[in-house]
Amino acid sequence: MLVFPQDSNLTKHTNLPDLPACFQLSVLPWTPCIYLWLASPFYILYLKKNNRGYIMMSILNRIKTVLGLMLWIVCWTDLFSSFHEMSQNQSKPPIYFVTPLIVGMTMLLATFLIQYERLKGVQSSGVLFIFWTISVLCAIVPFRSKIVFLLALKEFTMFYIYFGLTLIQLILSCFNEKPPLFLTLKNDCPIFLFVFYSMAIKGYKSPLENKDLWLLNKQDSSELVVPNLLNEWEVEKSKAQSSLKLKAGPGAEPNHMSVSPEEEEEEEEVLLSKWKEVRQPSFLRALLRAFGPYFLIGSAFKLLQDLITFVNPQLLRLLIDFTKQTNAPLWWGYSLAFLMFGTSLLQTLILHQHFQYCFVTGMRLRSGIIGAIYRKALAITNEAKRSSTVGEVVNLMSVDAQRFMDLTTFLNMLWSAPLQIILALFFLWQNLGPSVLAGVAVMVLLIPFNAFIAMKTRTYQVEQMKHKDDRIKLMNEILNGIKVLKLYAWEVSFKEKILQIRQKELTVLRKTAYLSALSTMAWTSAPFMVALTTFAVYVTVDEKNVLDAEKAFVSLSLFNILRFPLNMLPQVISSIVQASVSLKRIQDFLSHDELDPESVDRRNNASGNGADVINGTFSWAKQDQATLDNINVMVPQGSLLAVVGHVGCGKTSLVSALLGEMEKQEGQISIRGSVAYVPQQAWIQNATLRDNILFGRPYVEQRYRCVLEACALTPDLEVLPGGDQTEIGEKGINLSGGQRQRVSLARALYSEADVYLLDDPLSAVDAHVAKHIFDNVIGPEGALKGKTRILVTHGISFLPQVDNILVMVDGRVSEMGSYQDLLKQNGAFAEFLRNYSLEDIIEDDESVRLSSVCCRQMSIMSNDLENPKKMSRRRRCSERKHPESPTEKKEPKLEKLIQAETAETGRVKFKVYWEYAKAVGPFLSLFICFLYGCQSAASIGANFWLSEWTNDAQHNRTQDQVSMRVGVYAALGISQGVLVMFSSFTLALGKIQAARKLHQTLLDNKFHTPQSFFDTTPIGRIINRFSKDIYVIDEVLPSTILMFLGTFFASLSTMIVIICSTPIFALVIGPLALIYFFVQRFYVATSRQLKRLESVSRSPIYSHFSETITGTSVIRAYGRNAAFVLMSDMKVDENQKSYYPGIVSNRWLGVRIEFIGNCIVLFAALLAVIGKDKLSPGLVGLSVSYALQVTMSLNWMVRMTSDLESNIVAVERVKEYSETQTEAPWIVTDKQPPPDWPPKGNVEFADYSVRYREGLDLVLRNISLKVEGGEKIGIVGRTGAGKSSMTLCLFRLLEAADGEIVIDEVKISEIGLHDLRSKLTIIPQEPVLFSGTLRMNLDPFEKYSDEEVWKALELSHLKRFVSNQTSKLDLECCEGGENLSVGQRQLVCLARALLRKTRILVLDEATAAVDLETDDLIQSTIRTQFEDCTVFTIAHRLNTIMDYTRVLVLDKGQIAEFDTPTNLIAQKGIFYGMAKDAGLA
């Protein structure tokens, strides 16, 4: 308080107090003016940047403006009257001229702001509201004194008018203006958070839903935020570009014509080294320019709040001083109490205003970054894509964008913390003199200690992230290939691997936990150690120094203020370090090269061809060697060109080059008109089937029906549960491979483009469907006749009907011409045909017969297909479809989703907390709580002791007891520190134990879960349990519990202290606790639901994103970039829509809770004033300084309660998946078969039936058959006849519904699953590889020697490929075996089978993905190597099984025919029909 000493009689020692006239005329009116002049430049800048459209002049606005002008007139009337008095020779102090002048100018500024805000579309102004509030508050004092002391009438009237007008302005500024024109908004969020009440009440009554949320403000939406950021980024890039040009100089362009390649390389190197010196475009600058101005407003609020923080300790000094004086008037005490309350309240409001600005900035930052990354991902080159995997980019979006968002909240601490520290030290110096330096020294010493801990924690965190990534990656692969693991009985080996990684992870976690226990100790004992050293030094330095209550408790409250910035600084710095890493990653990603949209000439080319490539040389990345070399292709308008060649000769690359996806090194490409593209592996969106086909084009019934008919999709629609409105899961999970391929084809057909690029679309479908599609879509009579078509194919049978054939060999065009021309040339192509047609080609007219013979060559390229056996056109739709049929796949999925949702509404059950306590260990849990209690007791003891110590001062018995006082104080404080450390250590032990237990049970359960669970649960959901939820249990939950216990005991001890010193306070606690409880319940109910809505709406952003990345080439080919960007923006906005109320709810809570805290301060102070005669100053100091701290802990306690509720859910979710039903035991000890079982390989099915899951129809009905050892059995049948199911039954992936399977006198249902599965071998349909060495993929248990492994590789025709690799058997396979072609992966599976060499072998159409030569090799290997084994083959190509002992024909789950192939053909039954279709009968 600025109280002038000469006037102290006027102010304090009187029953009618007043402030000096000078103070009333200077400081009071200037305060609001200074605020407005400081704030307005920033505010005007911000409004300039963020225009929301203007608001029409309303009555409210007119009144505000008129009042503003009147206020200006009032002030200047004062000014002129002062001049008038001066002219009449009455001398006036200068203050009478300065003040009206300043206030008048300020009123003009305020009036200008009112209008400027209207033009910029601001509905309610925070800046002006605060200005009017301060003005009214500052005018109350002069207003009172003018009434009490009835000064001159003229002045009084003027002031009366001034006060009235400001009051009206304050009231008017509480009302909202109409929304700006041209802006449709449901509700903008006004400065005051009253609006939140309606939402909180709604959320309390029933869980909130999406429709209850407010619309996002226009200026927070991606639509404005992202372009704004991108523009700034473009500016940055162009600056970098221009500086590069300056550096390189004008003549630096190499002259391509005359320079030899070596020179050119040198020159490029020089250029590159120059490039390295040049400044990279800085993403940080772009961010600052885009979001800085808005953020600065928040910073201004922070500055104000920092200054106000230091008012309370000064008031506390006056209060303690007041209790010492016997004759001080009571009103002074009361006004001190209310002043304390007022400053606390003001501080609360300003702080939350600051937070609001920070959080909104953070939210915009996140929108901007996600938008920028998404847009970039659609345009980057393949080379860039290679350097950042899908996972990494999704991480950029989720983790790195989130880091920025979190940083904005603390960023102001960077300057605010030092400021607070300096101010606190200044006041402390005033209070205690130089001995403060001792305390400061302790703080300074703690900084390197904390920094060291932070650094170590940082390195551990990086290490842990690495382990976690490894674990999740492996887990992801395991879940993707779980079927294969089960079939091979490899679970144990992989489980060991996961547990090894987990062990490393927990070791690091333990180290981190111990470190954090140390830092917690430092954190809690720091303020105490500082106080102890300071007081000890203060009393011992000079005998005259007496520690009285005033000095001790004011210093304590200042030390408490110091505590926050000191703790925050290292945190902020580490946050900034993390964000800078993220910044670097984002910047690198945004600086990647983009595809050159000009590389393909899309204008009408003069040649009149549909597509041309002239002298084209292409590579996948700039530095790579060319994949395609010297390509010349002319495709006449409207013709059909077939591209053929061996696996890996560059067919797909050619298509990519035509799409402009490859780096063009030289040559030119032109395509006439629009393009439609069908990739080799169909890309399906997570949308309805119809949306997948329309792909953004308008729906035309007639055309749509024709497309479905042509692509043979009509019968599929009848089987799908929702027809064409069926939702397709991610990656087309509930469609079979063939269906996906046909949907992809239908999309192309519907788009009505000019040029069609078809990359092997016929491979994933059955022969007769392929023929149907060729005839109706691609071929000379198909729907596309007259369009330019380029078809990559392995199927020889269609070649006679195409216009031209292009033969590719090793990235070059070896020959090109029509079918007849190529036969006549007698080159490589003719040679290839000769080997593969069964009759020699003699004359042209035989080509017709050839086409039927070569049908078997339909090379069926199947990659990750659930079931590529395709619908026959003749199939009756009433038939039960294959298990993977979407009907059955879909319903459980719907059901599942709903279950996942219900698991998390309402309060978390107590049982879940108990589960966690059990995992930690019940005794340990109790012990932890006990330790926390002890530590609080020690802390209270220390402070009571301090209060006793300070009372010595009054009774003048100070010196004799100093050492005893200091000693006991130190002992109490240090014991508190030790207890803190103990409790943290035990908590750390407990948390590791819980983390280990919960993960272990989850993992065990998942490996023992039956296959049907994985069929109905999206992998993402299981992975989520292993990543997000386990992460929460590992790291987030324990720290939340730690904070919760800390704040809970802190709040408790405050109450105890205040009640001890002023027992009457107990009366107040009741109502306050009640309000607190209600606010807390309200908040937690709403905020929990908001959090859930936010996380539910978050995953679509990432899943849409990863879906986009996998389909970029398709999206670009069809030119749908803009539409996808829009979709992504909508998803982000949808997410922010539930995040924004979350911010507001935190502000709402903060204001309410801090209000309760402020009330506690008020009552503590009031009660101290009332009982001042009975209380010692020490106790007053103690209770009030405790009360000043309580706000913080109350606020944190609610936060922590709500965090605890939302985090403990992780335990619930992990628990849910640890208790799913398990399959039969792996080993049944008393039923183990002999080690050499099965000796012969006899298999018998006895009256066997099976269904996929409970409640579904039988897939196989009453099958009975006997197979002798060594027989070769072919299994055929239409799609859905139960072929695959039969093999799955042998492995007991499906358990019998009734009947038995007996292998060599052993009933397989009685033995352990591993005993059974390790004795059978399957070569599955989709070849699954795991990341790791090739050796590990063949033999994970390391049972076989290297010789045996090489032998197996030789027999599976991989030896050459593997021995050419530098690392030989240790060749690293990447995730899913991506670095091997599909054909090679299939061969690896064959090698696995050759290694295991069991008596019974099952082939599930294992050769669909290899070209014809390799196919023959495989078939011969199987015939020779598995000569004496029982072989079951599910065949698509009938020619592979024509020489088998017997053929089993299945139809609708029953045996239709079972006999030798020759007999079956003679019977003219189903098999005969199929053989006839394939041209074998």
JSON list of N, CA and C in Angstrom, two decimals, residues 1438-1456:
[
{"chain": "A", "resi": 1438, "resn": "LEU", "atom": "N", "xyz": [-6.98, -76.50, -60.89]},
{"chain": "A", "resi": 1438, "resn": "LEU", "atom": "CA", "xyz": [-7.25, -77.93, -60.84]},
{"chain": "A", "resi": 1438, "resn": "LEU", "atom": "C", "xyz": [-6.08, -78.75, -61.37]},
{"chain": "A", "resi": 1439, "resn": "ASN", "atom": "N", "xyz": [-5.28, -78.16, -62.31]},
{"chain": "A", "resi": 1439, "resn": "ASN", "atom": "CA", "xyz": [-4.23, -78.98, -62.88]},
{"chain": "A", "resi": 1439, "resn": "ASN", "atom": "C", "xyz": [-3.23, -79.44, -61.83]},
{"chain": "A", "resi": 1440, "resn": "THR", "atom": "N", "xyz": [-3.14, -78.71, -60.68]},
{"chain": "A", "resi": 1440, "resn": "THR", "atom": "CA", "xyz": [-2.17, -79.12, -59.65]},
{"chain": "A", "resi": 1440, "resn": "THR", "atom": "C", "xyz": [-2.60, -80.43, -58.99]},
{"chain": "A", "resi": 1441, "resn": "ILE", "atom": "N", "xyz": [-3.90, -80.75, -59.03]},
{"chain": "A", "resi": 1441, "resn": "ILE", "atom": "CA", "xyz": [-4.32, -81.95, -58.29]},
{"chain": "A", "resi": 1441, "resn": "ILE", "atom": "C", "xyz": [-4.81, -83.07, -59.19]},
{"chain": "A", "resi": 1442, "resn": "MET", "atom": "N", "xyz": [-4.62, -82.93, -60.50]},
{"chain": "A", "resi": 1442, "resn": "MET", "atom": "CA", "xyz": [-5.15, -83.95, -61.39]},
{"chain": "A", "resi": 1442, "resn": "MET", "atom": "C", "xyz": [-4.44, -85.30, -61.18]},
{"chain": "A", "resi": 1443, "resn": "ASP", "atom": "N", "xyz": [-3.22, -85.28, -60.64]},
{"chain": "A", "resi": 1443, "resn": "ASP", "atom": "CA", "xyz": [-2.54, -86.58, -60.45]},
{"chain": "A", "resi": 1443, "resn": "ASP", "atom": "C", "xyz": [-2.57, -87.02, -58.99]},
{"chain": "A", "resi": 1444, "resn": "TYR", "atom": "N", "xyz": [-3.45, -86.43, -58.17]},
{"chain": "A", "resi": 1444, "resn": "TYR", "atom": "CA", "xyz": [-3.55, -86.82, -56.76]},
{"chain": "A", "resi": 1444, "resn": "TYR", "atom": "C", "xyz": [-4.29, -88.15, -56.62]},
{"chain": "A", "resi": 1445, "resn": "THR", "atom": "N", "xyz": [-4.11, -88.80, -55.44]},
{"chain": "A", "resi": 1445, "resn": "THR", "atom": "CA", "xyz": [-4.79, -90.09, -55.26]},
{"chain": "A", "resi": 1445, "resn": "THR", "atom": "C", "xyz": [-6.30, -89.93, -55.30]},
{"chain": "A", "resi": 1446, "resn": "ARG", "atom": "N", "xyz": [-6.80, -88.98, -54.47]},
{"chain": "A", "resi": 1446, "resn": "ARG", "atom": "CA", "xyz": [-8.25, -88.78, -54.49]},
{"chain": "A", "resi": 1446, "resn": "ARG", "atom": "C", "xyz": [-8.57, -87.29, -54.41]},
{"chain": "A", "resi": 1447, "resn": "VAL", "atom": "N", "xyz": [-9.79, -86.97, -54.86]},
{"chain": "A", "resi": 1447, "resn": "VAL", "atom": "CA", "xyz": [-10.22, -85.57, -54.78]},
{"chain": "A", "resi": 1447, "resn": "VAL", "atom": "C", "xyz": [-11.51, -85.53, -53.98]},
{"chain": "A", "resi": 1448, "resn": "LEU", "atom": "N", "xyz": [-11.56, -84.57, -53.03]},
{"chain": "A", "resi": 1448, "resn": "LEU", "atom": "CA", "xyz": [-12.75, -84.41, -52.20]},
{"chain": "A", "resi": 1448, "resn": "LEU", "atom": "C", "xyz": [-13.46, -83.15, -52.67]},
{"chain": "A", "resi": 1449, "resn": "VAL", "atom": "N", "xyz": [-14.73, -83.31, -53.11]},
{"chain": "A", "resi": 1449, "resn": "VAL", "atom": "CA", "xyz": [-15.49, -82.13, -53.56]},
{"chain": "A", "resi": 1449, "resn": "VAL", "atom": "C", "xyz": [-16.46, -81.77, -52.44]},
{"chain": "A", "resi": 1450, "resn": "LEU", "atom": "N", "xyz": [-16.33, -80.55, -51.92]},
{"chain": "A", "resi": 1450, "resn": "LEU", "atom": "CA", "xyz": [-17.23, -80.12, -50.84]},
{"chain": "A", "resi": 1450, "resn": "LEU", "atom": "C", "xyz": [-18.31, -79.21, -51.43]},
{"chain": "A", "resi": 1451, "resn": "ASP", "atom": "N", "xyz": [-19.49, -79.31, -50.89]},
{"chain": "A", "resi": 1451, "resn": "ASP", "atom": "CA", "xyz": [-20.53, -78.39, -51.32]},
{"chain": "A", "resi": 1451, "resn": "ASP", "atom": "C", "xyz": [-21.39, -78.06, -50.12]},
{"chain": "A", "resi": 1452, "resn": "LYS", "atom": "N", "xyz": [-21.52, -76.82, -49.78]},
{"chain": "A", "resi": 1452, "resn": "LYS", "atom": "CA", "xyz": [-22.32, -76.35, -48.65]},
{"chain": "A", "resi": 1452, "resn": "LYS", "atom": "C", "xyz": [-21.98, -77.12, -47.38]},
{"chain": "A", "resi": 1453, "resn": "GLY", "atom": "N", "xyz": [-20.68, -77.38, -47.18]},
{"chain": "A", "resi": 1453, "resn": "GLY", "atom": "CA", "xyz": [-20.26, -77.98, -45.93]},
{"chain": "A", "resi": 1453, "resn": "GLY", "atom": "C", "xyz": [-20.46, -79.49, -45.85]},
{"chain": "A", "resi": 1454, "resn": "GLN", "atom": "N", "xyz": [-20.82, -80.11, -46.96]},
{"chain": "A", "resi": 1454, "resn": "GLN", "atom": "CA", "xyz": [-20.96, -81.57, -46.92]},
{"chain": "A", "resi": 1454, "resn": "GLN", "atom": "C", "xyz": [-20.13, -82.18, -48.04]},
{"chain": "A", "resi": 1455, "resn": "ILE", "atom": "N", "xyz": [-19.86, -83.49, -47.90]},
{"chain": "A", "resi": 1455, "resn": "ILE", "atom": "CA", "xyz": [-19.08, -84.14, -48.97]},
{"chain": "A", "resi": 1455, "resn": "ILE", "atom": "C", "xyz": [-20.02, -84.40, -50.14]},
{"chain": "A", "resi": 1456, "resn": "ALA", "atom": "N", "xyz": [-19.67, -83.84, -51.31]},
{"chain": "A", "resi": 1456, "resn": "ALA", "atom": "CA", "xyz": [-20.52, -84.07, -52.48]},
{"chain": "A", "resi": 1456, "resn": "ALA", "atom": "C", "xyz": [-19.97, -85.27, -53.27]}
]
